[in-house]
Amino acid sequence: AATAPRVPAPRLALHHLDASYSLQLLGLWPGARAALLCQPKHGALLNNFAAPDHVAQELELLNAGDFVSEASKKAQRGAAEEESGAREEGSAKGRSRLPGASVSSNIRCYTFPRGDISRFRPARPDALGLLDYYLMDAASLLPVLALGVQPGDFVLDLCAAPGGKTLALLQTGLCGHLAANDISISRTKRLYQTLQSYVPREVRETVSVTSCDGRDWQQLEGSTFHKVLVDVPCTADRHSVTEVDNNIFHKRRTKERQMLPMLQLQLLMAGILAAKPGGEVMYSTCSLSSLQNECVVE
């Protein structure tokens, strides 16, 4: 062990994912594997507090499209077709709540078409110093969209840093109050920086930022929130197979990685207990692992 060459953490991560996901995903794994190893494509989340329409026009001239509005239109068409079919049958049985049907039109996120690997320019400040858009993995918006915040909702983002989802929640313009928490003080500082760079002071005053262990949230504010987002720490598959820094597959972090499902379960339970009776909780990860997703929820 002392003389054997050290295996870099990304290679160790890829070996682990190959062994587990080839069994879990079967024929889907080769495509997913290639996607994880490709350079990530970012989406540009428009900042409604700063970005005038000319920024959206600029992005459209680059052939980028707002995937949120496109998904919402598809969902509405599907709902109309389903309703029409139900009327023809004389019954509305089987009607489902379609994802995106109630998406807030305030959230706009631009992405380049499939196969286009163009990069967005860095965000620019407006006259008040607020940046015009936030670059993020567009898939990170999906939990926020699925949460379906309604006007006046009290919302908790239990694991909020570095702040992309918190910012997206504020873009809805619907939060009556938003609590953003993260256990890491250094990551909470990044959250503060994100809010200061994108959100005017009067809106920031409606956000309470804390840095405590999310598992203890019930002791602070139990049964309080209409909507709770629990975006838990996970193996972060793309990061793990491409980055050396802060890689959870480093051999020194083996025990921490093995304990992730238990931590995730505890955070999810805390999120459930933080919600009001009848409230909604969204659990999400950036991992394909069924142990960190379906098994935790079950």
mmCIF file of N, CA, C and O in Angstrom, residues 136-220:
data_model
loop_
_atom_site.group_PDB
_atom_site.id
_atom_site.type_symbol
_atom_site.label_atom_id
_atom_site.label_comp_id
_atom_site.label_asym_id
_atom_site.label_seq_id
_atom_site.Cartn_x
_atom_site.Cartn_y
_atom_site.Cartn_z
ATOM 1 N N MET A 136 -25.528 28.620 -14.495
ATOM 2 C CA MET A 136 -25.714 27.433 -13.668
ATOM 3 C C MET A 136 -26.041 26.241 -14.554
ATOM 4 O O MET A 136 -26.408 26.395 -15.722
ATOM 5 N N ASP A 137 -25.914 25.049 -13.993
ATOM 6 C CA ASP A 137 -26.412 23.858 -14.667
ATOM 7 C C ASP A 137 -27.932 23.993 -14.745
ATOM 8 O O ASP A 137 -28.610 24.089 -13.721
ATOM 9 N N ALA A 138 -28.469 23.992 -15.964
ATOM 10 C CA ALA A 138 -29.907 24.230 -16.119
ATOM 11 C C ALA A 138 -30.742 23.190 -15.389
ATOM 12 O O ALA A 138 -31.853 23.483 -14.930
ATOM 13 N N ALA A 139 -30.226 21.959 -15.257
ATOM 14 C CA ALA A 139 -30.974 20.913 -14.549
ATOM 15 C C ALA A 139 -31.195 21.281 -13.084
ATOM 16 O O ALA A 139 -32.135 20.789 -12.459
ATOM 17 N N SER A 140 -30.341 22.158 -12.542
ATOM 18 C CA SER A 140 -30.502 22.565 -11.147
ATOM 19 C C SER A 140 -31.781 23.360 -10.923
ATOM 20 O O SER A 140 -32.225 23.518 -9.783
ATOM 21 N N LEU A 141 -32.380 23.860 -12.007
ATOM 22 C CA LEU A 141 -33.637 24.602 -11.873
ATOM 23 C C LEU A 141 -34.833 23.679 -11.681
ATOM 24 O O LEU A 141 -35.877 24.102 -11.183
ATOM 25 N N LEU A 142 -34.699 22.417 -12.107
ATOM 26 C CA LEU A 142 -35.859 21.531 -12.112
ATOM 27 C C LEU A 142 -36.497 21.367 -10.726
ATOM 28 O O LEU A 142 -37.730 21.389 -10.618
ATOM 29 N N PRO A 143 -35.719 21.195 -9.639
ATOM 30 C CA PRO A 143 -36.372 21.096 -8.318
ATOM 31 C C PRO A 143 -37.156 22.353 -7.954
ATOM 32 O O PRO A 143 -38.224 22.266 -7.333
ATOM 33 N N VAL A 144 -36.637 23.520 -8.333
ATOM 34 C CA VAL A 144 -37.330 24.778 -8.032
ATOM 35 C C VAL A 144 -38.642 24.854 -8.800
ATOM 36 O O VAL A 144 -39.687 25.231 -8.257
ATOM 37 N N LEU A 145 -38.601 24.481 -10.082
ATOM 38 C CA LEU A 145 -39.812 24.516 -10.895
ATOM 39 C C LEU A 145 -40.848 23.520 -10.369
ATOM 40 O O LEU A 145 -42.038 23.818 -10.296
ATOM 41 N N ALA A 146 -40.374 22.331 -9.996
ATOM 42 C CA ALA A 146 -41.293 21.296 -9.512
ATOM 43 C C ALA A 146 -41.897 21.661 -8.159
ATOM 44 O O ALA A 146 -42.990 21.189 -7.824
ATOM 45 N N LEU A 147 -41.212 22.493 -7.388
ATOM 46 C CA LEU A 147 -41.719 22.869 -6.063
ATOM 47 C C LEU A 147 -43.012 23.677 -6.173
ATOM 48 O O LEU A 147 -43.870 23.619 -5.299
ATOM 49 N N GLY A 148 -43.160 24.427 -7.274
ATOM 50 C CA GLY A 148 -44.425 25.118 -7.529
ATOM 51 C C GLY A 148 -44.800 26.134 -6.479
ATOM 52 O O GLY A 148 -45.893 26.086 -5.904
ATOM 53 N N VAL A 149 -43.895 27.085 -6.202
ATOM 54 C CA VAL A 149 -44.162 28.110 -5.183
ATOM 55 C C VAL A 149 -45.391 28.931 -5.574
ATOM 56 O O VAL A 149 -45.549 29.339 -6.728
ATOM 57 N N GLN A 150 -46.259 29.176 -4.606
ATOM 58 C CA GLN A 150 -47.473 29.971 -4.804
ATOM 59 C C GLN A 150 -47.333 31.325 -4.102
ATOM 60 O O GLN A 150 -46.518 31.482 -3.187
ATOM 61 N N PRO A 151 -48.116 32.328 -4.526
ATOM 62 C CA PRO A 151 -47.991 33.670 -3.936
ATOM 63 C C PRO A 151 -48.106 33.654 -2.414
ATOM 64 O O PRO A 151 -49.031 33.066 -1.864
ATOM 65 N N GLY A 152 -47.130 34.272 -1.760
ATOM 66 C CA GLY A 152 -47.154 34.400 -0.308
ATOM 67 C C GLY A 152 -46.605 33.207 0.448
ATOM 68 O O GLY A 152 -46.598 33.221 1.689
ATOM 69 N N ASP A 153 -46.141 32.178 -0.251
ATOM 70 C CA ASP A 153 -45.624 30.991 0.436
ATOM 71 C C ASP A 153 -44.399 31.316 1.287
ATOM 72 O O ASP A 153 -43.533 32.091 0.884
ATOM 73 N N PHE A 154 -44.339 30.702 2.470
ATOM 74 C CA PHE A 154 -43.118 30.682 3.261
ATOM 75 C C PHE A 154 -42.299 29.491 2.770
ATOM 76 O O PHE A 154 -42.787 28.356 2.771
ATOM 77 N N VAL A 155 -41.063 29.766 2.331
ATOM 78 C CA VAL A 155 -40.246 28.758 1.666
ATOM 79 C C VAL A 155 -38.942 28.579 2.423
ATOM 80 O O VAL A 155 -38.313 29.553 2.849
ATOM 81 N N LEU A 156 -38.514 27.316 2.569
ATOM 82 C CA LEU A 156 -37.235 26.991 3.194
ATOM 83 C C LEU A 156 -36.338 26.287 2.182
ATOM 84 O O LEU A 156 -36.748 25.297 1.576
ATOM 85 N N ASP A 157 -35.138 26.812 1.995
ATOM 86 C CA ASP A 157 -34.090 26.138 1.214
ATOM 87 C C ASP A 157 -33.087 25.623 2.245
ATOM 88 O O ASP A 157 -32.262 26.373 2.753
ATOM 89 N N LEU A 158 -33.185 24.328 2.563
ATOM 90 C CA LEU A 158 -32.494 23.787 3.738
ATOM 91 C C LEU A 158 -30.985 23.672 3.538
ATOM 92 O O LEU A 158 -30.226 23.810 4.496
ATOM 93 N N CYS A 159 -30.544 23.392 2.319
ATOM 94 C CA CYS A 159 -29.105 23.267 2.004
ATOM 95 C C CYS A 159 -28.823 24.218 0.849
ATOM 96 O O CYS A 159 -28.682 23.788 -0.303
ATOM 97 N N ALA A 160 -28.738 25.508 1.129
ATOM 98 C CA ALA A 160 -28.902 26.534 0.099
ATOM 99 C C ALA A 160 -27.644 26.912 -0.672
ATOM 100 O O ALA A 160 -27.723 27.271 -1.844
ATOM 101 N N ALA A 161 -26.475 26.895 -0.028
ATOM 102 C CA ALA A 161 -25.264 27.409 -0.682
ATOM 103 C C ALA A 161 -24.876 26.518 -1.866
ATOM 104 O O ALA A 161 -25.137 25.319 -1.849
ATOM 105 N N PRO A 162 -24.270 27.105 -2.909
ATOM 106 C CA PRO A 162 -23.810 28.487 -3.036
ATOM 107 C C PRO A 162 -24.872 29.506 -3.443
ATOM 108 O O PRO A 162 -24.581 30.689 -3.551
ATOM 109 N N GLY A 163 -26.124 29.060 -3.697
ATOM 110 C CA GLY A 163 -27.186 30.037 -3.848
ATOM 111 C C GLY A 163 -27.926 30.047 -5.164
ATOM 112 O O GLY A 163 -28.820 30.880 -5.345
ATOM 113 N N GLY A 164 -27.617 29.161 -6.100
ATOM 114 C CA GLY A 164 -28.309 29.169 -7.387
ATOM 115 C C GLY A 164 -29.799 28.915 -7.252
ATOM 116 O O GLY A 164 -30.623 29.629 -7.844
ATOM 117 N N LYS A 165 -30.176 27.912 -6.472
ATOM 118 C CA LYS A 165 -31.598 27.595 -6.299
ATOM 119 C C LYS A 165 -32.292 28.662 -5.463
ATOM 120 O O LYS A 165 -33.461 28.983 -5.690
ATOM 121 N N THR A 166 -31.580 29.214 -4.482
ATOM 122 C CA THR A 166 -32.153 30.314 -3.685
ATOM 123 C C THR A 166 -32.474 31.497 -4.587
ATOM 124 O O THR A 166 -33.551 32.104 -4.495
ATOM 125 N N LEU A 167 -31.538 31.828 -5.479
ATOM 126 C CA LEU A 167 -31.761 32.922 -6.421
ATOM 127 C C LEU A 167 -32.939 32.615 -7.339
ATOM 128 O O LEU A 167 -33.775 33.497 -7.609
ATOM 129 N N ALA A 168 -33.036 31.371 -7.803
ATOM 130 C CA ALA A 168 -34.152 30.989 -8.669
ATOM 131 C C ALA A 168 -35.485 31.118 -7.937
ATOM 132 O O ALA A 168 -36.490 31.550 -8.523
ATOM 133 N N LEU A 169 -35.517 30.740 -6.659
ATOM 134 C CA LEU A 169 -36.742 30.886 -5.878
ATOM 135 C C LEU A 169 -37.163 32.353 -5.795
ATOM 136 O O LEU A 169 -38.352 32.679 -5.890
ATOM 137 N N LEU A 170 -36.189 33.234 -5.639
ATOM 138 C CA LEU A 170 -36.500 34.666 -5.578
ATOM 139 C C LEU A 170 -36.979 35.199 -6.924
ATOM 140 O O LEU A 170 -37.773 36.144 -6.976
ATOM 141 N N GLN A 171 -36.514 34.588 -8.021
ATOM 142 C CA GLN A 171 -36.929 35.047 -9.346
ATOM 143 C C GLN A 171 -38.418 34.823 -9.593
ATOM 144 O O GLN A 171 -39.018 35.485 -10.432
ATOM 145 N N THR A 172 -39.023 33.878 -8.861
ATOM 146 C CA THR A 172 -40.463 33.660 -9.037
ATOM 147 C C THR A 172 -41.266 34.880 -8.612
ATOM 148 O O THR A 172 -42.374 35.109 -9.104
ATOM 149 N N GLY A 173 -40.717 35.656 -7.662
ATOM 150 C CA GLY A 173 -41.440 36.812 -7.151
ATOM 151 C C GLY A 173 -42.639 36.432 -6.295
ATOM 152 O O GLY A 173 -43.510 37.265 -6.031
ATOM 153 N N LEU A 174 -42.689 35.185 -5.832
ATOM 154 C CA LEU A 174 -43.867 34.685 -5.126
ATOM 155 C C LEU A 174 -43.637 34.415 -3.651
ATOM 156 O O LEU A 174 -44.607 34.256 -2.901
ATOM 157 N N CYS A 175 -42.394 34.361 -3.214
ATOM 158 C CA CYS A 175 -42.100 33.982 -1.826
ATOM 159 C C CYS A 175 -42.538 35.079 -0.859
ATOM 160 O O CYS A 175 -42.097 36.230 -0.962
ATOM 161 N N GLY A 176 -43.400 34.713 0.082
ATOM 162 C CA GLY A 176 -43.731 35.660 1.131
ATOM 163 C C GLY A 176 -42.553 35.846 2.070
ATOM 164 O O GLY A 176 -42.284 36.937 2.553
ATOM 165 N N HIS A 177 -41.845 34.755 2.324
ATOM 166 C CA HIS A 177 -40.605 34.781 3.108
ATOM 167 C C HIS A 177 -39.769 33.602 2.657
ATOM 168 O O HIS A 177 -40.295 32.525 2.373
ATOM 169 N N LEU A 178 -38.458 33.817 2.576
ATOM 170 C CA LEU A 178 -37.548 32.755 2.162
ATOM 171 C C LEU A 178 -36.461 32.595 3.208
ATOM 172 O O LEU A 178 -35.763 33.558 3.546
ATOM 173 N N ALA A 179 -36.322 31.373 3.731
ATOM 174 C CA ALA A 179 -35.243 31.046 4.665
ATOM 175 C C ALA A 179 -34.212 30.210 3.918
ATOM 176 O O ALA A 179 -34.554 29.184 3.327
ATOM 177 N N ALA A 180 -32.964 30.662 3.909
ATOM 178 C CA ALA A 180 -31.880 29.961 3.222
ATOM 179 C C ALA A 180 -30.845 29.549 4.252
ATOM 180 O O ALA A 180 -30.279 30.391 4.950
ATOM 181 N N ASN A 181 -30.574 28.253 4.328
ATOM 182 C CA ASN A 181 -29.668 27.729 5.341
ATOM 183 C C ASN A 181 -28.603 26.841 4.714
ATOM 184 O O ASN A 181 -28.844 26.156 3.721
ATOM 185 N N ASP A 182 -27.410 26.848 5.296
ATOM 186 C CA ASP A 182 -26.373 25.894 4.925
ATOM 187 C C ASP A 182 -25.454 25.697 6.125
ATOM 188 O O ASP A 182 -25.118 26.662 6.822
ATOM 189 N N ILE A 183 -25.040 24.452 6.349
ATOM 190 C CA ILE A 183 -24.228 24.156 7.523
ATOM 191 C C ILE A 183 -22.836 24.751 7.441
ATOM 192 O O ILE A 183 -22.217 25.077 8.453
ATOM 193 N N SER A 184 -22.315 24.927 6.214
ATOM 194 C CA SER A 184 -20.953 25.413 6.023
ATOM 195 C C SER A 184 -20.905 26.940 6.066
ATOM 196 O O SER A 184 -21.582 27.615 5.286
ATOM 197 N N ILE A 185 -20.100 27.483 6.964
ATOM 198 C CA ILE A 185 -19.976 28.940 7.076
ATOM 199 C C ILE A 185 -19.335 29.518 5.824
ATOM 200 O O ILE A 185 -19.757 30.560 5.319
ATOM 201 N N SER A 186 -18.324 28.839 5.276
ATOM 202 C CA SER A 186 -17.662 29.350 4.072
ATOM 203 C C SER A 186 -18.623 29.347 2.886
ATOM 204 O O SER A 186 -18.635 30.290 2.073
ATOM 205 N N ARG A 187 -19.437 28.301 2.766
ATOM 206 C CA ARG A 187 -20.418 28.250 1.675
ATOM 207 C C ARG A 187 -21.531 29.272 1.897
ATOM 208 O O ARG A 187 -22.069 29.830 0.935
ATOM 209 N N THR A 188 -21.868 29.526 3.161
ATOM 210 C CA THR A 188 -22.876 30.547 3.447
ATOM 211 C C THR A 188 -22.386 31.929 3.025
ATOM 212 O O THR A 188 -23.168 32.766 2.557
ATOM 213 N N LYS A 189 -21.075 32.178 3.162
ATOM 214 C CA LYS A 189 -20.513 33.442 2.688
ATOM 215 C C LYS A 189 -20.695 33.582 1.183
ATOM 216 O O LYS A 189 -20.991 34.660 0.667
ATOM 217 N N ARG A 190 -20.530 32.471 0.443
ATOM 218 C CA ARG A 190 -20.761 32.501 -1.008
ATOM 219 C C ARG A 190 -22.230 32.792 -1.303
ATOM 220 O O ARG A 190 -22.551 33.497 -2.260
ATOM 221 N N LEU A 191 -23.127 32.271 -0.470
ATOM 222 C CA LEU A 191 -24.548 32.553 -0.630
ATOM 223 C C LEU A 191 -24.828 34.034 -0.453
ATOM 224 O O LEU A 191 -25.561 34.646 -1.254
ATOM 225 N N TYR A 192 -24.233 34.634 0.595
ATOM 226 C CA TYR A 192 -24.376 36.076 0.801
ATOM 227 C C TYR A 192 -23.883 36.844 -0.423
ATOM 228 O O TYR A 192 -24.528 37.800 -0.889
ATOM 229 N N GLN A 193 -22.730 36.451 -0.958
ATOM 230 C CA GLN A 193 -22.168 37.132 -2.120
ATOM 231 C C GLN A 193 -23.087 37.030 -3.329
ATOM 232 O O GLN A 193 -23.261 37.997 -4.077
ATOM 233 N N THR A 194 -23.675 35.851 -3.515
ATOM 234 C CA THR A 194 -24.609 35.667 -4.630
ATOM 235 C C THR A 194 -25.804 36.603 -4.485
ATOM 236 O O THR A 194 -26.203 37.279 -5.449
ATOM 237 N N LEU A 195 -26.382 36.655 -3.295
ATOM 238 C CA LEU A 195 -27.538 37.522 -3.074
ATOM 239 C C LEU A 195 -27.184 38.992 -3.285
ATOM 240 O O LEU A 195 -27.948 39.749 -3.885
ATOM 241 N N GLN A 196 -26.018 39.407 -2.794
ATOM 242 C CA GLN A 196 -25.610 40.802 -2.946
ATOM 243 C C GLN A 196 -25.344 41.166 -4.403
ATOM 244 O O GLN A 196 -25.562 42.303 -4.814
ATOM 245 N N SER A 197 -24.901 40.192 -5.199
ATOM 246 C CA SER A 197 -24.577 40.457 -6.599
ATOM 247 C C SER A 197 -25.811 40.487 -7.499
ATOM 248 O O SER A 197 -25.759 41.065 -8.587
ATOM 249 N N TYR A 198 -26.919 39.874 -7.037
ATOM 250 C CA TYR A 198 -28.075 39.717 -7.926
ATOM 251 C C TYR A 198 -29.380 40.305 -7.398
ATOM 252 O O TYR A 198 -30.317 40.491 -8.167
ATOM 253 N N VAL A 199 -29.449 40.571 -6.101
ATOM 254 C CA VAL A 199 -30.737 40.917 -5.498
ATOM 255 C C VAL A 199 -30.653 42.274 -4.818
ATOM 256 O O VAL A 199 -29.722 42.527 -4.045
ATOM 257 N N PRO A 200 -31.604 43.170 -5.079
ATOM 258 C CA PRO A 200 -31.597 44.480 -4.406
ATOM 259 C C PRO A 200 -31.833 44.339 -2.903
ATOM 260 O O PRO A 200 -32.415 43.354 -2.435
ATOM 261 N N ARG A 201 -31.394 45.342 -2.177
ATOM 262 C CA ARG A 201 -31.424 45.270 -0.718
ATOM 263 C C ARG A 201 -32.824 45.036 -0.177
ATOM 264 O O ARG A 201 -33.015 44.225 0.743
ATOM 265 N N GLU A 202 -33.845 45.704 -0.719
ATOM 266 C CA GLU A 202 -35.193 45.566 -0.173
ATOM 267 C C GLU A 202 -35.723 44.135 -0.323
ATOM 268 O O GLU A 202 -36.536 43.679 0.487
ATOM 269 N N VAL A 203 -35.267 43.414 -1.346
ATOM 270 C CA VAL A 203 -35.676 42.014 -1.509
ATOM 271 C C VAL A 203 -34.843 41.121 -0.590
ATOM 272 O O VAL A 203 -35.359 40.163 -0.011
ATOM 273 N N ARG A 204 -33.554 41.448 -0.434
ATOM 274 C CA ARG A 204 -32.703 40.652 0.462
ATOM 275 C C ARG A 204 -33.231 40.683 1.888
ATOM 276 O O ARG A 204 -33.027 39.729 2.655
ATOM 277 N N GLU A 205 -33.922 41.741 2.258
ATOM 278 C CA GLU A 205 -34.451 41.856 3.610
ATOM 279 C C GLU A 205 -35.575 40.855 3.872
ATOM 280 O O GLU A 205 -35.929 40.606 5.023
ATOM 281 N N THR A 206 -36.148 40.267 2.804
ATOM 282 C CA THR A 206 -37.181 39.242 2.977
ATOM 283 C C THR A 206 -36.580 37.846 3.084
ATOM 284 O O THR A 206 -37.314 36.868 3.223
ATOM 285 N N VAL A 207 -35.236 37.759 3.015
ATOM 286 C CA VAL A 207 -34.545 36.474 3.066
ATOM 287 C C VAL A 207 -33.778 36.380 4.384
ATOM 288 O O VAL A 207 -33.008 37.277 4.723
ATOM 289 N N SER A 208 -33.997 35.304 5.122
ATOM 290 C CA SER A 208 -33.202 35.063 6.332
ATOM 291 C C SER A 208 -32.164 33.996 6.025
ATOM 292 O O SER A 208 -32.517 32.899 5.601
ATOM 293 N N VAL A 209 -30.892 34.337 6.200
ATOM 294 C CA VAL A 209 -29.792 33.420 5.915
ATOM 295 C C VAL A 209 -29.220 32.920 7.231
ATOM 296 O O VAL A 209 -28.876 33.712 8.112
ATOM 297 N N THR A 210 -29.134 31.591 7.367
ATOM 298 C CA THR A 210 -28.590 30.992 8.582
ATOM 299 C C THR A 210 -27.528 29.964 8.216
ATOM 300 O O THR A 210 -27.472 29.481 7.088
ATOM 301 N N SER A 211 -26.701 29.641 9.185
ATOM 302 C CA SER A 211 -25.667 28.626 8.991
ATOM 303 C C SER A 211 -25.717 27.656 10.165
ATOM 304 O O SER A 211 -24.972 27.797 11.132
ATOM 305 N N CYS A 212 -26.622 26.687 10.067
ATOM 306 C CA CYS A 212 -26.754 25.698 11.135
ATOM 307 C C CYS A 212 -26.917 24.318 10.508
ATOM 308 O O CYS A 212 -27.094 24.184 9.297
ATOM 309 N N ASP A 213 -26.852 23.297 11.320
ATOM 310 C CA ASP A 213 -27.024 21.930 10.848
ATOM 311 C C ASP A 213 -28.499 21.729 10.490
ATOM 312 O O ASP A 213 -29.378 21.823 11.347
ATOM 313 N N GLY A 214 -28.768 21.495 9.217
ATOM 314 C CA GLY A 214 -30.147 21.360 8.765
ATOM 315 C C GLY A 214 -30.909 20.250 9.454
ATOM 316 O O GLY A 214 -32.144 20.292 9.538
ATOM 317 N N ARG A 215 -30.190 19.255 9.977
ATOM 318 C CA ARG A 215 -30.854 18.151 10.670
ATOM 319 C C ARG A 215 -31.540 18.605 11.950
ATOM 320 O O ARG A 215 -32.428 17.922 12.472
ATOM 321 N N ASP A 216 -31.134 19.781 12.464
ATOM 322 C CA ASP A 216 -31.705 20.296 13.714
ATOM 323 C C ASP A 216 -32.765 21.360 13.464
ATOM 324 O O ASP A 216 -33.167 22.063 14.392
ATOM 325 N N TRP A 217 -33.225 21.495 12.215
ATOM 326 C CA TRP A 217 -34.096 22.625 11.877
ATOM 327 C C TRP A 217 -35.406 22.606 12.652
ATOM 328 O O TRP A 217 -35.945 23.655 13.005
ATOM 329 N N GLN A 218 -35.935 21.426 12.954
ATOM 330 C CA GLN A 218 -37.212 21.358 13.672
ATOM 331 C C GLN A 218 -37.141 22.090 15.005
ATOM 332 O O GLN A 218 -38.125 22.678 15.460
ATOM 333 N N GLN A 219 -35.952 22.077 15.625
ATOM 334 C CA GLN A 219 -35.805 22.745 16.907
ATOM 335 C C GLN A 219 -35.859 24.269 16.750
ATOM 336 O O GLN A 219 -36.125 24.985 17.705
ATOM 337 N N LEU A 220 -35.604 24.755 15.520
ATOM 338 C CA LEU A 220 -35.633 26.196 15.277
ATOM 339 C C LEU A 220 -37.013 26.643 14.809
ATOM 340 O O LEU A 220 -37.626 27.524 15.398
#
